């Protein structure tokens, strides 16, 4: 076992740095290495890990309570594409004027979406009314 002063002198003679690895116990654990190279390799590993991770985005699909079948199918195609890419989808049902009196129509459309997508999705946020909008958030099952 070597004391800190002699380890520091040894590192200086070789042209390297004395780096503290762990200070948990009673004696600190140190290592003689090139600190600049160590930092560079650590940064490179972090960049590689960041490159591999998938960023999940939330895509929004806006609907109306009395949506036509063709429009509904078009919206469902785009939602299926978003879910296929691994993104979350936020369905927003917008009510205007007297449509607020028939919120059950909007709820029925959102429930229909949930049934049509079936087992491929997980409902993150159940349909809830916020002001004049009813929202539901779904994500793909992994």
mmCIF file with all atom_site columns, C-alpha atoms in Angstrom:
data_model
loop_
_atom_site.group_PDB
_atom_site.id
_atom_site.type_symbol
_atom_site.label_atom_id
_atom_site.label_alt_id
_atom_site.label_comp_id
_atom_site.label_asym_id
_atom_site.label_entity_id
_atom_site.label_seq_id
_atom_site.pdbx_PDB_ins_code
_atom_site.Cartn_x
_atom_site.Cartn_y
_atom_site.Cartn_z
_atom_site.occupancy
_atom_site.B_iso_or_equiv
_atom_site.pdbx_formal_charge
_atom_site.auth_seq_id
_atom_site.auth_comp_id
_atom_site.auth_asym_id
_atom_site.auth_atom_id
_atom_site.pdbx_PDB_model_num
ATOM 1   C CA . UNK A 1 1   ? 0.000   0.000  0.000   1.00 0.00 ? 1   UNK A CA 1
ATOM 2   C CA . UNK A 1 2   ? 1.312   3.386  -1.008  1.00 0.00 ? 2   UNK A CA 1
ATOM 3   C CA . UNK A 1 3   ? 0.659   6.764  0.620   1.00 0.00 ? 3   UNK A CA 1
ATOM 4   C CA . UNK A 1 4   ? -0.921  9.580  -1.384  1.00 0.00 ? 4   UNK A CA 1
ATOM 5   C CA . UNK A 1 5   ? 2.213   11.719 -1.591  1.00 0.00 ? 5   UNK A CA 1
ATOM 6   C CA . UNK A 1 6   ? 4.367   8.984  -3.130  1.00 0.00 ? 6   UNK A CA 1
ATOM 7   C CA . UNK A 1 7   ? 1.561   8.033  -5.548  1.00 0.00 ? 7   UNK A CA 1
ATOM 8   C CA . UNK A 1 8   ? 1.314   11.660 -6.649  1.00 0.00 ? 8   UNK A CA 1
ATOM 9   C CA . UNK A 1 9   ? 5.105   11.816 -7.172  1.00 0.00 ? 9   UNK A CA 1
ATOM 10  C CA . UNK A 1 10  ? 5.017   8.566  -9.156  1.00 0.00 ? 10  UNK A CA 1
ATOM 11  C CA . UNK A 1 11  ? 2.198   9.861  -11.378 1.00 0.00 ? 11  UNK A CA 1
ATOM 12  C CA . UNK A 1 12  ? 4.090   13.112 -11.959 1.00 0.00 ? 12  UNK A CA 1
ATOM 13  C CA . UNK A 1 13  ? 7.276   11.239 -12.932 1.00 0.00 ? 13  UNK A CA 1
ATOM 14  C CA . UNK A 1 14  ? 5.398   9.152  -15.528 1.00 0.00 ? 14  UNK A CA 1
ATOM 15  C CA . UNK A 1 15  ? 3.560   12.213 -16.889 1.00 0.00 ? 15  UNK A CA 1
ATOM 16  C CA . UNK A 1 16  ? 0.069   11.037 -15.881 1.00 0.00 ? 16  UNK A CA 1
ATOM 17  C CA . UNK A 1 17  ? -2.560  12.164 -13.387 1.00 0.00 ? 17  UNK A CA 1
ATOM 18  C CA . UNK A 1 18  ? -3.616  10.679 -10.065 1.00 0.00 ? 18  UNK A CA 1
ATOM 19  C CA . UNK A 1 19  ? -7.423  10.254 -10.283 1.00 0.00 ? 19  UNK A CA 1
ATOM 20  C CA . UNK A 1 20  ? -9.642  9.413  -7.310  1.00 0.00 ? 20  UNK A CA 1
ATOM 21  C CA . UNK A 1 21  ? -11.954 6.552  -8.295  1.00 0.00 ? 21  UNK A CA 1
ATOM 22  C CA . UNK A 1 22  ? -13.845 5.991  -5.047  1.00 0.00 ? 22  UNK A CA 1
ATOM 23  C CA . UNK A 1 23  ? -13.881 7.706  -1.682  1.00 0.00 ? 23  UNK A CA 1
ATOM 24  C CA . UNK A 1 24  ? -16.427 5.461  0.036   1.00 0.00 ? 24  UNK A CA 1
ATOM 25  C CA . UNK A 1 25  ? -14.226 3.695  2.540   1.00 0.00 ? 25  UNK A CA 1
ATOM 26  C CA . UNK A 1 26  ? -11.690 4.882  5.041   1.00 0.00 ? 26  UNK A CA 1
ATOM 27  C CA . UNK A 1 27  ? -8.964  5.100  2.398   1.00 0.00 ? 27  UNK A CA 1
ATOM 28  C CA . UNK A 1 28  ? -9.601  6.659  -1.010  1.00 0.00 ? 28  UNK A CA 1
ATOM 29  C CA . UNK A 1 29  ? -9.074  4.495  -4.093  1.00 0.00 ? 29  UNK A CA 1
ATOM 30  C CA . UNK A 1 30  ? -6.912  6.251  -6.692  1.00 0.00 ? 30  UNK A CA 1
ATOM 31  C CA . UNK A 1 31  ? -5.631  5.311  -10.118 1.00 0.00 ? 31  UNK A CA 1
ATOM 32  C CA . UNK A 1 32  ? -2.762  6.643  -12.201 1.00 0.00 ? 32  UNK A CA 1
ATOM 33  C CA . UNK A 1 33  ? -4.115  7.550  -15.657 1.00 0.00 ? 33  UNK A CA 1
ATOM 34  C CA . UNK A 1 34  ? -4.344  10.269 -18.293 1.00 0.00 ? 34  UNK A CA 1
ATOM 35  C CA . UNK A 1 35  ? -7.271  12.398 -17.087 1.00 0.00 ? 35  UNK A CA 1
ATOM 36  C CA . UNK A 1 36  ? -7.872  14.054 -20.472 1.00 0.00 ? 36  UNK A CA 1
ATOM 37  C CA . UNK A 1 37  ? -8.161  10.689 -22.208 1.00 0.00 ? 37  UNK A CA 1
ATOM 38  C CA . UNK A 1 38  ? -10.445 9.372  -19.439 1.00 0.00 ? 38  UNK A CA 1
ATOM 39  C CA . UNK A 1 39  ? -12.805 12.364 -19.810 1.00 0.00 ? 39  UNK A CA 1
ATOM 40  C CA . UNK A 1 40  ? -12.782 11.984 -23.618 1.00 0.00 ? 40  UNK A CA 1
ATOM 41  C CA . UNK A 1 41  ? -13.712 8.283  -23.453 1.00 0.00 ? 41  UNK A CA 1
ATOM 42  C CA . UNK A 1 42  ? -16.448 8.987  -20.894 1.00 0.00 ? 42  UNK A CA 1
ATOM 43  C CA . UNK A 1 43  ? -17.895 11.731 -23.134 1.00 0.00 ? 43  UNK A CA 1
ATOM 44  C CA . UNK A 1 44  ? -17.746 9.407  -26.151 1.00 0.00 ? 44  UNK A CA 1
ATOM 45  C CA . UNK A 1 45  ? -19.659 6.669  -24.279 1.00 0.00 ? 45  UNK A CA 1
ATOM 46  C CA . UNK A 1 46  ? -22.321 9.187  -23.208 1.00 0.00 ? 46  UNK A CA 1
ATOM 47  C CA . UNK A 1 47  ? -22.751 10.398 -26.798 1.00 0.00 ? 47  UNK A CA 1
ATOM 48  C CA . UNK A 1 48  ? -23.095 6.795  -28.026 1.00 0.00 ? 48  UNK A CA 1
ATOM 49  C CA . UNK A 1 49  ? -25.761 6.063  -25.396 1.00 0.00 ? 49  UNK A CA 1
ATOM 50  C CA . UNK A 1 50  ? -27.633 9.242  -26.339 1.00 0.00 ? 50  UNK A CA 1
ATOM 51  C CA . UNK A 1 51  ? -27.582 8.247  -30.012 1.00 0.00 ? 51  UNK A CA 1
ATOM 52  C CA . UNK A 1 52  ? -29.140 4.856  -29.259 1.00 0.00 ? 52  UNK A CA 1
ATOM 53  C CA . UNK A 1 53  ? -32.059 6.115  -27.160 1.00 0.00 ? 53  UNK A CA 1
ATOM 54  C CA . UNK A 1 54  ? -35.459 6.700  -28.805 1.00 0.00 ? 54  UNK A CA 1
ATOM 55  C CA . UNK A 1 55  ? -37.175 10.014 -28.143 1.00 0.00 ? 55  UNK A CA 1
ATOM 56  C CA . UNK A 1 56  ? -40.920 9.453  -27.808 1.00 0.00 ? 56  UNK A CA 1
ATOM 57  C CA . UNK A 1 57  ? -42.939 12.305 -29.250 1.00 0.00 ? 57  UNK A CA 1
ATOM 58  C CA . UNK A 1 58  ? -46.609 13.036 -28.679 1.00 0.00 ? 58  UNK A CA 1
ATOM 59  C CA . UNK A 1 59  ? -48.547 13.532 -31.898 1.00 0.00 ? 59  UNK A CA 1
ATOM 60  C CA . UNK A 1 60  ? -51.992 15.132 -31.839 1.00 0.00 ? 60  UNK A CA 1
ATOM 61  C CA . UNK A 1 61  ? -55.021 14.099 -33.882 1.00 0.00 ? 61  UNK A CA 1
ATOM 62  C CA . UNK A 1 62  ? -57.910 16.589 -33.761 1.00 0.00 ? 62  UNK A CA 1
ATOM 63  C CA . UNK A 1 63  ? -61.474 15.346 -34.203 1.00 0.00 ? 63  UNK A CA 1
ATOM 64  C CA . UNK A 1 64  ? -65.042 16.613 -34.113 1.00 0.00 ? 64  UNK A CA 1
ATOM 65  C CA . UNK A 1 65  ? -67.993 14.759 -32.526 1.00 0.00 ? 65  UNK A CA 1
ATOM 66  C CA . UNK A 1 66  ? -69.940 14.375 -35.787 1.00 0.00 ? 66  UNK A CA 1
ATOM 67  C CA . UNK A 1 67  ? -66.990 13.204 -37.902 1.00 0.00 ? 67  UNK A CA 1
ATOM 68  C CA . UNK A 1 68  ? -67.748 11.533 -41.241 1.00 0.00 ? 68  UNK A CA 1
ATOM 69  C CA . UNK A 1 69  ? -66.616 7.938  -41.848 1.00 0.00 ? 69  UNK A CA 1
ATOM 70  C CA . UNK A 1 70  ? -64.020 8.830  -44.504 1.00 0.00 ? 70  UNK A CA 1
ATOM 71  C CA . UNK A 1 71  ? -62.532 11.564 -42.327 1.00 0.00 ? 71  UNK A CA 1
ATOM 72  C CA . UNK A 1 72  ? -62.490 9.148  -39.388 1.00 0.00 ? 72  UNK A CA 1
ATOM 73  C CA . UNK A 1 73  ? -60.643 6.523  -41.457 1.00 0.00 ? 73  UNK A CA 1
ATOM 74  C CA . UNK A 1 74  ? -58.092 9.109  -42.614 1.00 0.00 ? 74  UNK A CA 1
ATOM 75  C CA . UNK A 1 75  ? -57.435 10.215 -39.027 1.00 0.00 ? 75  UNK A CA 1
ATOM 76  C CA . UNK A 1 76  ? -57.125 6.579  -37.931 1.00 0.00 ? 76  UNK A CA 1
ATOM 77  C CA . UNK A 1 77  ? -54.566 5.864  -40.677 1.00 0.00 ? 77  UNK A CA 1
ATOM 78  C CA . UNK A 1 78  ? -52.389 8.736  -39.523 1.00 0.00 ? 78  UNK A CA 1
ATOM 79  C CA . UNK A 1 79  ? -52.775 7.703  -35.869 1.00 0.00 ? 79  UNK A CA 1
ATOM 80  C CA . UNK A 1 80  ? -51.813 4.116  -36.744 1.00 0.00 ? 80  UNK A CA 1
ATOM 81  C CA . UNK A 1 81  ? -48.735 5.420  -38.564 1.00 0.00 ? 81  UNK A CA 1
ATOM 82  C CA . UNK A 1 82  ? -47.730 7.508  -35.532 1.00 0.00 ? 82  UNK A CA 1
ATOM 83  C CA . UNK A 1 83  ? -48.200 4.533  -33.210 1.00 0.00 ? 83  UNK A CA 1
ATOM 84  C CA . UNK A 1 84  ? -46.192 2.347  -35.592 1.00 0.00 ? 84  UNK A CA 1
ATOM 85  C CA . UNK A 1 85  ? -43.280 4.790  -35.289 1.00 0.00 ? 85  UNK A CA 1
ATOM 86  C CA . UNK A 1 86  ? -43.428 4.403  -31.490 1.00 0.00 ? 86  UNK A CA 1
ATOM 87  C CA . UNK A 1 87  ? -44.959 7.811  -30.753 1.00 0.00 ? 87  UNK A CA 1
ATOM 88  C CA . UNK A 1 88  ? -47.786 8.588  -28.359 1.00 0.00 ? 88  UNK A CA 1
ATOM 89  C CA . UNK A 1 89  ? -51.007 9.930  -29.862 1.00 0.00 ? 89  UNK A CA 1
ATOM 90  C CA . UNK A 1 90  ? -53.228 12.529 -28.209 1.00 0.00 ? 90  UNK A CA 1
ATOM 91  C CA . UNK A 1 91  ? -56.783 12.508 -29.555 1.00 0.00 ? 91  UNK A CA 1
ATOM 92  C CA . UNK A 1 92  ? -58.467 15.889 -29.080 1.00 0.00 ? 92  UNK A CA 1
ATOM 93  C CA . UNK A 1 93  ? -62.235 16.129 -29.518 1.00 0.00 ? 93  UNK A CA 1
ATOM 94  C CA . UNK A 1 94  ? -63.253 19.779 -30.003 1.00 0.00 ? 94  UNK A CA 1
ATOM 95  C CA . UNK A 1 95  ? -66.793 20.900 -29.223 1.00 0.00 ? 95  UNK A CA 1
ATOM 96  C CA . UNK A 1 96  ? -68.298 24.075 -30.683 1.00 0.00 ? 96  UNK A CA 1
ATOM 97  C CA . UNK A 1 97  ? -71.525 25.819 -29.788 1.00 0.00 ? 97  UNK A CA 1
ATOM 98  C CA . UNK A 1 98  ? -74.380 23.460 -28.938 1.00 0.00 ? 98  UNK A CA 1
ATOM 99  C CA . UNK A 1 99  ? -72.182 20.399 -29.358 1.00 0.00 ? 99  UNK A CA 1
ATOM 100 C CA . UNK A 1 100 ? -71.329 20.862 -25.663 1.00 0.00 ? 100 UNK A CA 1
ATOM 101 C CA . UNK A 1 101 ? -74.827 19.603 -24.857 1.00 0.00 ? 101 UNK A CA 1
ATOM 102 C CA . UNK A 1 102 ? -74.018 16.309 -26.648 1.00 0.00 ? 102 UNK A CA 1
ATOM 103 C CA . UNK A 1 103 ? -70.698 15.348 -25.082 1.00 0.00 ? 103 UNK A CA 1
ATOM 104 C CA . UNK A 1 104 ? -71.719 11.695 -25.203 1.00 0.00 ? 104 UNK A CA 1
ATOM 105 C CA . UNK A 1 105 ? -71.254 11.769 -29.018 1.00 0.00 ? 105 UNK A CA 1
ATOM 106 C CA . UNK A 1 106 ? -67.627 12.792 -28.570 1.00 0.00 ? 106 UNK A CA 1
ATOM 107 C CA . UNK A 1 107 ? -67.102 10.177 -25.892 1.00 0.00 ? 107 UNK A CA 1
ATOM 108 C CA . UNK A 1 108 ? -68.567 7.532  -28.220 1.00 0.00 ? 108 UNK A CA 1
ATOM 109 C CA . UNK A 1 109 ? -66.088 8.491  -30.967 1.00 0.00 ? 109 UNK A CA 1
ATOM 110 C CA . UNK A 1 110 ? -63.153 8.242  -28.544 1.00 0.00 ? 110 UNK A CA 1
ATOM 111 C CA . UNK A 1 111 ? -64.371 4.852  -27.274 1.00 0.00 ? 111 UNK A CA 1
ATOM 112 C CA . UNK A 1 112 ? -64.704 3.717  -30.915 1.00 0.00 ? 112 UNK A CA 1
ATOM 113 C CA . UNK A 1 113 ? -61.086 4.714  -31.520 1.00 0.00 ? 113 UNK A CA 1
ATOM 114 C CA . UNK A 1 114 ? -60.028 2.696  -28.493 1.00 0.00 ? 114 UNK A CA 1
ATOM 115 C CA . UNK A 1 115 ? -61.943 -0.351 -29.785 1.00 0.00 ? 115 UNK A CA 1
ATOM 116 C CA . UNK A 1 116 ? -60.645 -0.008 -33.362 1.00 0.00 ? 116 UNK A CA 1
ATOM 117 C CA . UNK A 1 117 ? -57.008 0.186  -32.255 1.00 0.00 ? 117 UNK A CA 1
ATOM 118 C CA . UNK A 1 118 ? -57.648 -2.777 -29.935 1.00 0.00 ? 118 UNK A CA 1
ATOM 119 C CA . UNK A 1 119 ? -54.726 -4.617 -28.372 1.00 0.00 ? 119 UNK A CA 1
ATOM 120 C CA . UNK A 1 120 ? -52.053 -2.590 -30.155 1.00 0.00 ? 120 UNK A CA 1
ATOM 121 C CA . UNK A 1 121 ? -52.392 0.353  -27.748 1.00 0.00 ? 121 UNK A CA 1
ATOM 122 C CA . UNK A 1 122 ? -52.300 1.206  -24.073 1.00 0.00 ? 122 UNK A CA 1
ATOM 123 C CA . UNK A 1 123 ? -54.535 4.067  -22.899 1.00 0.00 ? 123 UNK A CA 1
ATOM 124 C CA . UNK A 1 124 ? -52.372 6.457  -20.887 1.00 0.00 ? 124 UNK A CA 1
ATOM 125 C CA . UNK A 1 125 ? -55.081 9.036  -20.168 1.00 0.00 ? 125 UNK A CA 1
ATOM 126 C CA . UNK A 1 126 ? -58.764 8.127  -20.248 1.00 0.00 ? 126 UNK A CA 1
ATOM 127 C CA . UNK A 1 127 ? -61.090 10.560 -22.096 1.00 0.00 ? 127 UNK A CA 1
ATOM 128 C CA . UNK A 1 128 ? -61.670 13.638 -19.945 1.00 0.00 ? 128 UNK A CA 1
ATOM 129 C CA . UNK A 1 129 ? -63.261 16.997 -20.614 1.00 0.00 ? 129 UNK A CA 1
ATOM 130 C CA . UNK A 1 130 ? -61.192 20.162 -20.206 1.00 0.00 ? 130 UNK A CA 1
ATOM 131 C CA . UNK A 1 131 ? -63.127 23.252 -21.177 1.00 0.00 ? 131 UNK A CA 1
ATOM 132 C CA . UNK A 1 132 ? -64.479 22.708 -24.700 1.00 0.00 ? 132 UNK A CA 1
ATOM 133 C CA . UNK A 1 133 ? -62.093 19.844 -25.470 1.00 0.00 ? 133 UNK A CA 1
ATOM 134 C CA . UNK A 1 134 ? -62.173 16.165 -24.582 1.00 0.00 ? 134 UNK A CA 1
ATOM 135 C CA . UNK A 1 135 ? -58.762 14.472 -24.670 1.00 0.00 ? 135 UNK A CA 1
ATOM 136 C CA . UNK A 1 136 ? -57.444 10.919 -24.641 1.00 0.00 ? 136 UNK A CA 1
ATOM 137 C CA . UNK A 1 137 ? -53.770 9.876  -24.830 1.00 0.00 ? 137 UNK A CA 1
ATOM 138 C CA . UNK A 1 138 ? -52.701 6.445  -26.121 1.00 0.00 ? 138 UNK A CA 1
ATOM 139 C CA . UNK A 1 139 ? -49.299 4.848  -26.635 1.00 0.00 ? 139 UNK A CA 1
ATOM 140 C CA . UNK A 1 140 ? -48.187 1.700  -28.450 1.00 0.00 ? 140 UNK A CA 1
ATOM 141 C CA . UNK A 1 141 ? -47.798 -1.503 -26.466 1.00 0.00 ? 141 UNK A CA 1
ATOM 142 C CA . UNK A 1 142 ? -44.189 -2.577 -26.340 1.00 0.00 ? 142 UNK A CA 1
#
